[in-house]
Amino acid sequence: MFTIKILGREKNLTWSSGHYVPDNIKCRRLHGHDYALDVEIQCNEISENGMVIDFTVIKNLVKPLIDSMDHKFIIPKNDIKYERENNYYVYVNDQLKLVINSNEAFVFEYNVGSAEYIAIFIYNKLKNELIKYLNNFKLYITVYEGYGNTATFTE
């Protein structure tokens, strides 16, 4: 079994985003974090060129995902009640939470913009791309929310 790993802080797989977690007393306030992403792949197979997969391929697949969130506010799509004049009107528990320009928002497909769901989001997108390159592999995605706080997802 081979294990390859990309350490996000060392390889510039980092971004900054704002978010809120509605059902948490402290985190329901609008706030942000500096994030980093580690990618780990375990695979029994190695290609003829002597690699499981080129690290650059992984970075090129991940970078657009994190760039799409960089310096944006993560808004769960179900919290957007309507859009008017390029602004999203965001409601939480039937109360207006914020109005934000659509260019400053990352519309998130999950109900909470937590590190755990960001890990799932990246995992699903990356896995769908990696199956074009790899067979029979295990993927681990670790999202750092600041320093020392991580959420890892795998199947």
PDB file of N, CA and C in Angstrom, residues 24-25 27 30 32 54 63 66 76-77 84 90 107 111-112 114 119 127 139 149:
ATOM      1  N   ASN A  24     -24.929  27.086  16.767  1.00  0.00           N
ATOM      2  CA  ASN A  24     -23.853  27.168  17.753  1.00  0.00           C
ATOM      3  C   ASN A  24     -23.844  28.584  18.319  1.00  0.00           C
ATOM      4  N   ILE A  25     -23.884  28.707  19.639  1.00  0.00           N
ATOM      5  CA  ILE A  25     -24.030  30.023  20.263  1.00  0.00           C
ATOM      6  C   ILE A  25     -22.932  30.984  19.828  1.00  0.00           C
ATOM      7  N   CYS A  27     -20.547  30.477  17.298  1.00  0.00           N
ATOM      8  CA  CYS A  27     -20.247  30.462  15.863  1.00  0.00           C
ATOM      9  C   CYS A  27     -21.400  30.915  14.976  1.00  0.00           C
ATOM     10  N   LEU A  30     -21.359  36.099  12.369  1.00  0.00           N
ATOM     11  CA  LEU A  30     -20.561  36.145  11.153  1.00  0.00           C
ATOM     12  C   LEU A  30     -19.093  36.245  11.559  1.00  0.00           C
ATOM     13  N   GLY A  32     -14.793  34.579  10.327  1.00  0.00           N
ATOM     14  CA  GLY A  32     -14.018  33.913   9.285  1.00  0.00           C
ATOM     15  C   GLY A  32     -12.806  33.194   9.828  1.00  0.00           C
ATOM     16  N   ASP A  54       0.858  11.950 -10.025  1.00  0.00           N
ATOM     17  CA  ASP A  54       1.717  13.126  -9.925  1.00  0.00           C
ATOM     18  C   ASP A  54       1.090  14.121  -8.941  1.00  0.00           C
ATOM     19  N   LYS A  63      -6.871  23.111  -6.473  1.00  0.00           N
ATOM     20  CA  LYS A  63      -6.721  24.576  -6.443  1.00  0.00           C
ATOM     21  C   LYS A  63      -7.979  25.320  -6.894  1.00  0.00           C
ATOM     22  N   ILE A  66     -10.553  25.380  -3.943  1.00  0.00           N
ATOM     23  CA  ILE A  66     -10.293  26.294  -2.825  1.00  0.00           C
ATOM     24  C   ILE A  66     -10.288  27.747  -3.295  1.00  0.00           C
ATOM     25  N   PRO A  76     -24.813  28.709   2.814  1.00  0.00           N
ATOM     26  CA  PRO A  76     -25.582  27.525   2.423  1.00  0.00           C
ATOM     27  C   PRO A  76     -26.729  27.927   1.483  1.00  0.00           C
ATOM     28  N   LYS A  77     -26.866  27.211   0.390  1.00  0.00           N
ATOM     29  CA  LYS A  77     -27.840  27.610  -0.632  1.00  0.00           C
ATOM     30  C   LYS A  77     -29.259  27.677  -0.085  1.00  0.00           C
ATOM     31  N   ARG A  84     -31.760  39.796  -5.480  1.00  0.00           N
ATOM     32  CA  ARG A  84     -32.246  41.028  -6.104  1.00  0.00           C
ATOM     33  C   ARG A  84     -31.047  41.919  -6.389  1.00  0.00           C
ATOM     34  N   VAL A  90     -30.026  36.566   2.793  1.00  0.00           N
ATOM     35  CA  VAL A  90     -29.754  35.337   3.537  1.00  0.00           C
ATOM     36  C   VAL A  90     -30.554  35.348   4.826  1.00  0.00           C
ATOM     37  N   VAL A 107     -21.800  30.070  -2.824  1.00  0.00           N
ATOM     38  CA  VAL A 107     -23.044  29.366  -2.533  1.00  0.00           C
ATOM     39  C   VAL A 107     -22.706  27.890  -2.324  1.00  0.00           C
ATOM     40  N   ASN A 111     -25.945  22.333   4.182  1.00  0.00           N
ATOM     41  CA  ASN A 111     -26.734  23.190   5.070  1.00  0.00           C
ATOM     42  C   ASN A 111     -25.915  24.010   6.057  1.00  0.00           C
ATOM     43  N   VAL A 112     -24.653  23.654   6.241  1.00  0.00           N
ATOM     44  CA  VAL A 112     -23.786  24.377   7.174  1.00  0.00           C
ATOM     45  C   VAL A 112     -22.407  24.508   6.543  1.00  0.00           C
ATOM     46  N   SER A 114     -19.502  24.449   7.771  1.00  0.00           N
ATOM     47  CA  SER A 114     -18.513  24.029   8.775  1.00  0.00           C
ATOM     48  C   SER A 114     -17.319  23.360   8.097  1.00  0.00           C
ATOM     49  N   ALA A 119     -14.926  19.710   4.135  1.00  0.00           N
ATOM     50  CA  ALA A 119     -14.155  18.491   3.845  1.00  0.00           C
ATOM     51  C   ALA A 119     -14.952  17.540   2.957  1.00  0.00           C
ATOM     52  N   LYS A 127     -12.756  13.303  -5.496  1.00  0.00           N
ATOM     53  CA  LYS A 127     -12.900  11.867  -5.789  1.00  0.00           C
ATOM     54  C   LYS A 127     -13.443  11.648  -7.193  1.00  0.00           C
ATOM     55  N   LEU A 139      -9.260   7.966  -0.274  1.00  0.00           N
ATOM     56  CA  LEU A 139      -8.967   9.398  -0.203  1.00  0.00           C
ATOM     57  C   LEU A 139      -9.311   9.916   1.184  1.00  0.00           C
ATOM     58  N   ASN A 149      -7.146  23.093  14.614  1.00  0.00           N
ATOM     59  CA  ASN A 149      -8.516  22.577  14.496  1.00  0.00           C
ATOM     60  C   ASN A 149      -8.679  21.950  13.120  1.00  0.00           C
TER      61      ASN A 149
END
